[in-house]
PDB file of C-alpha atoms in Angstrom:
ATOM      1  CA  UNK A  20      16.272 133.783 -90.381  1.00 46.00           C
ATOM      2  CA  UNK A  21      15.917 133.035 -86.631  1.00 51.00           C
ATOM      3  CA  UNK A  22      19.095 132.650 -84.678  1.00 54.00           C
ATOM      4  CA  UNK A  23      19.833 129.427 -82.739  1.00 52.00           C
ATOM      5  CA  UNK A  24      20.124 130.129 -79.072  1.00 55.00           C
ATOM      6  CA  UNK A  25      22.214 128.251 -76.510  1.00 49.00           C
ATOM      7  CA  UNK A  26      18.984 126.837 -75.028  1.00 50.00           C
ATOM      8  CA  UNK A  27      17.925 125.492 -78.456  1.00 51.00           C
ATOM      9  CA  UNK A  28      21.348 123.836 -78.899  1.00 47.00           C
ATOM     10  CA  UNK A  29      20.971 122.092 -75.594  1.00 49.00           C
ATOM     11  CA  UNK A  30      17.532 120.813 -76.472  1.00 55.00           C
ATOM     12  CA  UNK A  31      18.669 119.512 -79.865  1.00 62.00           C
ATOM     13  CA  UNK A  32      21.361 117.276 -78.235  1.00 62.00           C
ATOM     14  CA  UNK A  33      24.403 115.839 -79.869  1.00 66.00           C
ATOM     15  CA  UNK A  34      24.334 114.984 -83.596  1.00 67.00           C
ATOM     16  CA  UNK A  35      23.515 111.477 -84.829  1.00 61.00           C
ATOM     17  CA  UNK A  36      27.132 110.719 -85.653  1.00 60.00           C
ATOM     18  CA  UNK A  37      28.186 111.469 -82.047  1.00 66.00           C
ATOM     19  CA  UNK A  38      25.393 109.229 -80.722  1.00 67.00           C
ATOM     20  CA  UNK A  39      26.424 106.453 -83.055  1.00 64.00           C
ATOM     21  CA  UNK A  40      30.041 106.740 -81.894  1.00 66.00           C
ATOM     22  CA  UNK A  41      29.005 106.736 -78.275  1.00 75.00           C
ATOM     23  CA  UNK A  42      26.845 103.664 -78.833  1.00 70.00           C
ATOM     24  CA  UNK A  43      29.751 101.827 -80.508  1.00 73.00           C
ATOM     25  CA  UNK A  44      32.038 102.705 -77.605  1.00 78.00           C
ATOM     26  CA  UNK A  45      29.511 101.495 -75.062  1.00 79.00           C
ATOM     27  CA  UNK A  46      28.990  98.247 -76.982  1.00 73.00           C
ATOM     28  CA  UNK A  47      32.743  97.635 -76.900  1.00 80.00           C
ATOM     29  CA  UNK A  48      32.845  98.367 -73.144  1.00 86.00           C
ATOM     30  CA  UNK A  49      29.989  95.928 -72.488  1.00 84.00           C
ATOM     31  CA  UNK A  50      31.704  93.219 -74.555  1.00 84.00           C
ATOM     32  CA  UNK A  51      34.910  93.726 -72.623  1.00 88.00           C
ATOM     33  CA  UNK A  52      33.050  93.494 -69.341  1.00 89.00           C
ATOM     34  CA  UNK A  53      31.323  90.311 -70.477  1.00 89.00           C
ATOM     35  CA  UNK A  54      34.512  88.634 -71.698  1.00 91.00           C
ATOM     36  CA  UNK A  55      36.340  89.509 -68.469  1.00 91.00           C
ATOM     37  CA  UNK A  56      33.497  88.246 -66.339  1.00 92.00           C
ATOM     38  CA  UNK A  57      33.273  84.970 -68.280  1.00 93.00           C
ATOM     39  CA  UNK A  58      36.972  84.316 -67.913  1.00 93.00           C
ATOM     40  CA  UNK A  59      37.008  85.118 -64.195  1.00 95.00           C
ATOM     41  CA  UNK A  60      34.018  83.032 -63.171  1.00 95.00           C
ATOM     42  CA  UNK A  61      35.071  80.018 -65.293  1.00 96.00           C
ATOM     43  CA  UNK A  62      38.549  80.333 -63.918  1.00 96.00           C
ATOM     44  CA  UNK A  63      37.077  80.057 -60.464  1.00 95.00           C
ATOM     45  CA  UNK A  64      35.001  77.021 -61.547  1.00 97.00           C
ATOM     46  CA  UNK A  65      38.151  75.388 -62.976  1.00 97.00           C
ATOM     47  CA  UNK A  66      39.975  76.086 -59.686  1.00 97.00           C
ATOM     48  CA  UNK A  67      37.212  74.206 -57.801  1.00 97.00           C
ATOM     49  CA  UNK A  68      37.470  71.276 -60.179  1.00 98.00           C
ATOM     50  CA  UNK A  69      41.238  71.159 -59.893  1.00 97.00           C
ATOM     51  CA  UNK A  70      41.036  71.061 -56.087  1.00 97.00           C
ATOM     52  CA  UNK A  71      38.400  68.345 -56.136  1.00 97.00           C
ATOM     53  CA  UNK A  72      40.391  66.276 -58.652  1.00 96.00           C
ATOM     54  CA  UNK A  73      43.685  66.066 -56.755  1.00 96.00           C
ATOM     55  CA  UNK A  74      42.795  63.110 -54.552  1.00 94.00           C
ATOM     56  CA  UNK A  75      41.056  61.005 -57.302  1.00 94.00           C
ATOM     57  CA  UNK A  76      43.957  61.540 -59.684  1.00 93.00           C
ATOM     58  CA  UNK A  77      46.852  61.091 -57.212  1.00 93.00           C
ATOM     59  CA  UNK A  78      45.292  58.069 -55.474  1.00 91.00           C
ATOM     60  CA  UNK A  79      44.283  56.500 -58.798  1.00 89.00           C
ATOM     61  CA  UNK A  80      40.557  56.457 -58.067  1.00 91.00           C
ATOM     62  CA  UNK A  81      39.801  55.713 -61.687  1.00 94.00           C
ATOM     63  CA  UNK A  82      36.045  55.596 -61.316  1.00 94.00           C
ATOM     64  CA  UNK A  83      36.111  59.337 -60.639  1.00 96.00           C
ATOM     65  CA  UNK A  84      38.161  60.118 -63.733  1.00 97.00           C
ATOM     66  CA  UNK A  85      35.155  60.332 -66.112  1.00 97.00           C
ATOM     67  CA  UNK A  86      33.649  62.865 -63.763  1.00 98.00           C
ATOM     68  CA  UNK A  87      36.828  64.930 -63.783  1.00 97.00           C
ATOM     69  CA  UNK A  88      36.921  64.915 -67.600  1.00 98.00           C
ATOM     70  CA  UNK A  89      33.250  65.750 -67.832  1.00 98.00           C
ATOM     71  CA  UNK A  90      33.783  68.596 -65.382  1.00 98.00           C
ATOM     72  CA  UNK A  91      36.534  69.999 -67.588  1.00 98.00           C
ATOM     73  CA  UNK A  92      34.202  69.801 -70.581  1.00 98.00           C
ATOM     74  CA  UNK A  93      31.516  71.621 -68.573  1.00 98.00           C
ATOM     75  CA  UNK A  94      33.878  74.558 -67.911  1.00 98.00           C
ATOM     76  CA  UNK A  95      34.915  74.657 -71.578  1.00 97.00           C
ATOM     77  CA  UNK A  96      31.313  74.568 -72.771  1.00 97.00           C
ATOM     78  CA  UNK A  97      30.257  77.433 -70.518  1.00 97.00           C
ATOM     79  CA  UNK A  98      33.235  79.538 -71.510  1.00 96.00           C
ATOM     80  CA  UNK A  99      33.012  78.893 -75.221  1.00 96.00           C
ATOM     81  CA  UNK A 100      29.203  79.255 -75.424  1.00 95.00           C
ATOM     82  CA  UNK A 101      29.200  82.448 -73.412  1.00 94.00           C
ATOM     83  CA  UNK A 102      31.982  83.792 -75.642  1.00 94.00           C
ATOM     84  CA  UNK A 103      29.976  83.049 -78.790  1.00 94.00           C
ATOM     85  CA  UNK A 104      26.890  84.749 -77.288  1.00 90.00           C
ATOM     86  CA  UNK A 105      28.906  87.816 -76.350  1.00 90.00           C
ATOM     87  CA  UNK A 106      30.434  88.262 -79.811  1.00 90.00           C
ATOM     88  CA  UNK A 107      27.101  87.543 -81.496  1.00 88.00           C
ATOM     89  CA  UNK A 108      24.578  89.792 -79.736  1.00 85.00           C
ATOM     90  CA  UNK A 109      25.740  91.318 -76.463  1.00 81.00           C
ATOM     91  CA  UNK A 110      25.975  95.120 -76.456  1.00 77.00           C
ATOM     92  CA  UNK A 111      24.743  98.284 -74.830  1.00 77.00           C
ATOM     93  CA  UNK A 112      22.697  98.524 -72.645  1.00 76.00           C
ATOM     94  CA  UNK A 113      24.194  96.174 -70.070  1.00 77.00           C
ATOM     95  CA  UNK A 114      21.709  93.455 -69.141  1.00 81.00           C
ATOM     96  CA  UNK A 115      22.025  93.025 -65.399  1.00 85.00           C
ATOM     97  CA  UNK A 116      19.521  90.093 -65.366  1.00 84.00           C
ATOM     98  CA  UNK A 117      21.687  88.187 -67.850  1.00 84.00           C
ATOM     99  CA  UNK A 118      24.810  88.850 -65.749  1.00 88.00           C
ATOM    100  CA  UNK A 119      23.160  87.829 -62.510  1.00 92.00           C
ATOM    101  CA  UNK A 120      22.052  84.535 -63.984  1.00 90.00           C
ATOM    102  CA  UNK A 121      25.718  83.996 -65.009  1.00 92.00           C
ATOM    103  CA  UNK A 122      26.741  84.265 -61.357  1.00 95.00           C
ATOM    104  CA  UNK A 123      23.962  81.972 -60.183  1.00 94.00           C
ATOM    105  CA  UNK A 124      24.680  79.320 -62.778  1.00 96.00           C
ATOM    106  CA  UNK A 125      28.411  79.445 -62.043  1.00 96.00           C
ATOM    107  CA  UNK A 126      27.755  78.976 -58.319  1.00 97.00           C
ATOM    108  CA  UNK A 127      25.802  75.796 -59.007  1.00 97.00           C
ATOM    109  CA  UNK A 128      28.406  74.668 -61.563  1.00 97.00           C
ATOM    110  CA  UNK A 129      31.254  75.126 -59.090  1.00 97.00           C
ATOM    111  CA  UNK A 130      29.439  73.239 -56.285  1.00 98.00           C
ATOM    112  CA  UNK A 131      28.663  70.407 -58.709  1.00 98.00           C
ATOM    113  CA  UNK A 132      32.322  70.266 -59.901  1.00 97.00           C
ATOM    114  CA  UNK A 133      33.390  69.785 -56.251  1.00 97.00           C
ATOM    115  CA  UNK A 134      31.553  66.454 -56.149  1.00 97.00           C
ATOM    116  CA  UNK A 135      33.527  64.415 -58.742  1.00 97.00           C
ATOM    117  CA  UNK A 136      33.930  61.580 -56.217  1.00 95.00           C
ATOM    118  CA  UNK A 137      30.253  61.433 -55.216  1.00 96.00           C
ATOM    119  CA  UNK A 138      28.001  60.316 -58.091  1.00 97.00           C
ATOM    120  CA  UNK A 139      24.675  60.897 -56.356  1.00 97.00           C
ATOM    121  CA  UNK A 140      25.539  64.487 -55.359  1.00 97.00           C
ATOM    122  CA  UNK A 141      27.085  65.083 -58.801  1.00 98.00           C
ATOM    123  CA  UNK A 142      23.878  64.216 -60.687  1.00 98.00           C
ATOM    124  CA  UNK A 143      21.646  66.057 -58.288  1.00 98.00           C
ATOM    125  CA  UNK A 144      23.656  69.251 -58.471  1.00 98.00           C
ATOM    126  CA  UNK A 145      24.084  68.991 -62.256  1.00 98.00           C
ATOM    127  CA  UNK A 146      20.318  68.762 -62.554  1.00 98.00           C
ATOM    128  CA  UNK A 147      20.100  72.108 -60.827  1.00 98.00           C
ATOM    129  CA  UNK A 148      22.861  73.485 -62.977  1.00 98.00           C
ATOM    130  CA  UNK A 149      21.095  72.357 -66.168  1.00 98.00           C
ATOM    131  CA  UNK A 150      17.958  74.120 -64.975  1.00 97.00           C
ATOM    132  CA  UNK A 151      19.970  77.324 -64.475  1.00 97.00           C
ATOM    133  CA  UNK A 152      21.494  77.111 -67.955  1.00 97.00           C
ATOM    134  CA  UNK A 153      18.033  76.471 -69.397  1.00 97.00           C
ATOM    135  CA  UNK A 154      16.816  79.685 -67.683  1.00 95.00           C
ATOM    136  CA  UNK A 155      19.878  81.541 -69.090  1.00 95.00           C
ATOM    137  CA  UNK A 156      19.007  80.502 -72.601  1.00 96.00           C
ATOM    138  CA  UNK A 157      15.415  81.571 -72.099  1.00 95.00           C
ATOM    139  CA  UNK A 158      16.540  84.987 -70.767  1.00 94.00           C
ATOM    140  CA  UNK A 159      19.005  85.509 -73.608  1.00 93.00           C
ATOM    141  CA  UNK A 160      16.303  84.772 -76.136  1.00 94.00           C
ATOM    142  CA  UNK A 161      14.344  87.779 -74.723  1.00 92.00           C
ATOM    143  CA  UNK A 162      17.513  89.935 -74.931  1.00 89.00           C
ATOM    144  CA  UNK A 163      18.016  88.946 -78.617  1.00 92.00           C
ATOM    145  CA  UNK A 164      14.442  89.662 -79.569  1.00 92.00           C
ATOM    146  CA  UNK A 165      14.592  93.037 -77.771  1.00 86.00           C
ATOM    147  CA  UNK A 166      17.486  94.064 -79.980  1.00 84.00           C
ATOM    148  CA  UNK A 167      16.232  92.499 -83.226  1.00 88.00           C
ATOM    149  CA  UNK A 168      15.808  95.965 -84.780  1.00 85.00           C
ATOM    150  CA  UNK A 169      19.603  96.421 -84.638  1.00 81.00           C
ATOM    151  CA  UNK A 170      20.111  93.623 -87.190  1.00 88.00           C
ATOM    152  CA  UNK A 171      19.344  95.460 -90.410  1.00 83.00           C
ATOM    153  CA  UNK A 172      21.519  94.214 -93.235  1.00 89.00           C
ATOM    154  CA  UNK A 173      21.336  90.834 -94.945  1.00 92.00           C
ATOM    155  CA  UNK A 174      24.372  89.543 -93.062  1.00 92.00           C
ATOM    156  CA  UNK A 175      22.972  90.816 -89.744  1.00 91.00           C
ATOM    157  CA  UNK A 176      19.602  89.212 -90.496  1.00 94.00           C
ATOM    158  CA  UNK A 177      21.417  85.861 -91.228  1.00 95.00           C
ATOM    159  CA  UNK A 178      23.233  86.199 -87.887  1.00 95.00           C
ATOM    160  CA  UNK A 179      19.979  86.980 -86.081  1.00 94.00           C
ATOM    161  CA  UNK A 180      18.246  83.968 -87.635  1.00 96.00           C
ATOM    162  CA  UNK A 181      21.119  81.677 -86.646  1.00 96.00           C
ATOM    163  CA  UNK A 182      21.126  83.015 -83.071  1.00 96.00           C
ATOM    164  CA  UNK A 183      17.348  82.531 -82.656  1.00 96.00           C
ATOM    165  CA  UNK A 184      17.576  79.047 -84.185  1.00 97.00           C
ATOM    166  CA  UNK A 185      20.211  78.004 -81.695  1.00 97.00           C
ATOM    167  CA  UNK A 186      18.299  79.512 -78.845  1.00 96.00           C
ATOM    168  CA  UNK A 187      15.161  77.629 -79.832  1.00 97.00           C
ATOM    169  CA  UNK A 188      17.016  74.332 -80.068  1.00 97.00           C
ATOM    170  CA  UNK A 189      18.439  74.768 -76.634  1.00 97.00           C
ATOM    171  CA  UNK A 190      15.327  76.060 -74.843  1.00 97.00           C
ATOM    172  CA  UNK A 191      12.967  73.504 -76.409  1.00 96.00           C
ATOM    173  CA  UNK A 192      15.123  70.406 -76.716  1.00 97.00           C
ATOM    174  CA  UNK A 193      18.756  70.360 -75.508  1.00 97.00           C
ATOM    175  CA  UNK A 194      18.335  71.867 -72.055  1.00 97.00           C
ATOM    176  CA  UNK A 195      15.059  70.049 -71.205  1.00 97.00           C
ATOM    177  CA  UNK A 196      16.745  66.812 -72.299  1.00 97.00           C
ATOM    178  CA  UNK A 197      19.783  67.604 -70.047  1.00 97.00           C
ATOM    179  CA  UNK A 198      17.570  68.327 -67.071  1.00 98.00           C
ATOM    180  CA  UNK A 199      15.572  65.145 -67.586  1.00 98.00           C
ATOM    181  CA  UNK A 200      18.649  62.957 -68.019  1.00 98.00           C
ATOM    182  CA  UNK A 201      20.572  64.387 -65.080  1.00 98.00           C
ATOM    183  CA  UNK A 202      17.451  64.101 -62.934  1.00 98.00           C
ATOM    184  CA  UNK A 203      16.885  60.492 -64.005  1.00 98.00           C
ATOM    185  CA  UNK A 204      20.530  59.647 -63.368  1.00 98.00           C
ATOM    186  CA  UNK A 205      20.285  61.104 -59.860  1.00 98.00           C
ATOM    187  CA  UNK A 206      17.085  59.079 -59.165  1.00 98.00           C
ATOM    188  CA  UNK A 207      18.683  55.841 -60.368  1.00 98.00           C
ATOM    189  CA  UNK A 208      21.770  56.252 -58.275  1.00 98.00           C
ATOM    190  CA  UNK A 209      19.691  57.318 -55.220  1.00 97.00           C
ATOM    191  CA  UNK A 210      17.037  54.569 -55.593  1.00 97.00           C
ATOM    192  CA  UNK A 211      19.449  51.725 -56.558  1.00 97.00           C
ATOM    193  CA  UNK A 212      22.802  52.376 -54.869  1.00 96.00           C
ATOM    194  CA  UNK A 213      23.802  48.711 -54.877  1.00 96.00           C
ATOM    195  CA  UNK A 214      23.543  48.483 -58.678  1.00 96.00           C
ATOM    196  CA  UNK A 215      24.727  51.896 -59.653  1.00 95.00           C
ATOM    197  CA  UNK A 216      27.386  52.521 -56.968  1.00 95.00           C
ATOM    198  CA  UNK A 217      28.562  49.180 -55.672  1.00 93.00           C
ATOM    199  CA  UNK A 218      28.410  47.482 -59.039  1.00 95.00           C
ATOM    200  CA  UNK A 219      29.662  50.477 -61.023  1.00 94.00           C
ATOM    201  CA  UNK A 220      26.694  51.144 -63.290  1.00 96.00           C
ATOM    202  CA  UNK A 221      27.017  54.875 -62.539  1.00 97.00           C
ATOM    203  CA  UNK A 222      29.916  54.781 -65.060  1.00 97.00           C
ATOM    204  CA  UNK A 223      27.327  54.218 -67.793  1.00 97.00           C
ATOM    205  CA  UNK A 224      25.485  57.333 -66.759  1.00 97.00           C
ATOM    206  CA  UNK A 225      28.583  59.546 -66.580  1.00 98.00           C
ATOM    207  CA  UNK A 226      29.818  57.983 -69.824  1.00 97.00           C
ATOM    208  CA  UNK A 227      26.678  59.102 -71.617  1.00 97.00           C
ATOM    209  CA  UNK A 228      27.048  62.577 -69.991  1.00 97.00           C
ATOM    210  CA  UNK A 229      30.651  62.723 -71.225  1.00 97.00           C
ATOM    211  CA  UNK A 230      29.609  61.903 -74.777  1.00 97.00           C
ATOM    212  CA  UNK A 231      26.791  64.471 -74.737  1.00 96.00           C
ATOM    213  CA  UNK A 232      29.195  67.148 -73.323  1.00 97.00           C
ATOM    214  CA  UNK A 233      31.804  66.461 -75.937  1.00 97.00           C
ATOM    215  CA  UNK A 234      29.265  66.656 -78.757  1.00 97.00           C
ATOM    216  CA  UNK A 235      27.855  69.883 -77.263  1.00 97.00           C
ATOM    217  CA  UNK A 236      31.336  71.449 -77.029  1.00 97.00           C
ATOM    218  CA  UNK A 237      32.109  70.616 -80.660  1.00 97.00           C
ATOM    219  CA  UNK A 238      28.704  72.102 -81.666  1.00 96.00           C
ATOM    220  CA  UNK A 239      29.670  75.402 -80.000  1.00 94.00           C
ATOM    221  CA  UNK A 240      32.901  75.512 -81.918  1.00 95.00           C
ATOM    222  CA  UNK A 241      30.986  74.910 -85.191  1.00 96.00           C
ATOM    223  CA  UNK A 242      28.604  77.730 -84.332  1.00 96.00           C
ATOM    224  CA  UNK A 243      31.461  80.231 -83.946  1.00 94.00           C
ATOM    225  CA  UNK A 244      32.976  79.033 -87.229  1.00 95.00           C
ATOM    226  CA  UNK A 245      29.643  79.440 -88.993  1.00 95.00           C
ATOM    227  CA  UNK A 246      29.026  82.918 -87.630  1.00 94.00           C
ATOM    228  CA  UNK A 247      32.497  84.390 -88.094  1.00 92.00           C
ATOM    229  CA  UNK A 248      31.780  86.194 -91.395  1.00 92.00           C
ATOM    230  CA  UNK A 249      28.406  87.520 -90.121  1.00 93.00           C
ATOM    231  CA  UNK A 250      29.927  88.844 -86.926  1.00 91.00           C
ATOM    232  CA  UNK A 251      32.654  90.644 -88.893  1.00 91.00           C
ATOM    233  CA  UNK A 252      30.071  92.081 -91.277  1.00 89.00           C
ATOM    234  CA  UNK A 253      27.971  93.307 -88.415  1.00 84.00           C
ATOM    235  CA  UNK A 254      30.877  95.148 -86.764  1.00 79.00           C
ATOM    236  CA  UNK A 255      31.981  96.532 -90.148  1.00 83.00           C
ATOM    237  CA  UNK A 256      28.477  97.878 -90.662  1.00 75.00           C
ATOM    238  CA  UNK A 257      28.579  99.571 -87.229  1.00 72.00           C
ATOM    239  CA  UNK A 258      31.903 101.195 -88.070  1.00 71.00           C
ATOM    240  CA  UNK A 259      30.443 102.383 -91.427  1.00 66.00           C
ATOM    241  CA  UNK A 260      27.405 103.911 -89.786  1.00 65.00           C
ATOM    242  CA  UNK A 261      29.621 105.738 -87.292  1.00 59.00           C
TER     243      UNK A 261
END
């Protein structure tokens, strides 16, 4: 029987159990990085909103209050949706493109949140922010499909189907609708300032945005509630395989 040399052992590499354990550790590290990043960048966005909201709140500029409340919902939506995505499918290897889009989208978000007292600028910048979020959903769809083979069990397949369903709804309907509405709102305010600024009709536009944002936030909470058992089952399966 031939003897195994040191060179052969090096070529064979670590056993499958060691590779599985390393993969699980790297997945956990990436999730921690994502969660930390999400909290930091949305904390910065919230700080921008707080600074921009001081004067409207203290001086009782009530027409800006719906913008302040909508801005708070925007921060909560980004944070909660990103958290759900991280727990659902983010893992090793680290996707730099996904992370870079996070930074770009947050930059636009923060600039938009600074304009709570200027409706025309608010809607223009939120149009760009909606485009960035649309691109983020499209990019994340590619990430999910690239890791589809990792979802092997029945629970994992159910989780994958739910993730892809939500991605399709957002890339095909929700985000295009958000871009179209924010763009239309900007055009109306820009083209008809007397009606929409002087006479206060911009409040109808921000009121509709507020309702959409509230509904979208509740939808994200429901998604996490629906996926909880599947996410736990997926992590239990990974521990079992290790």
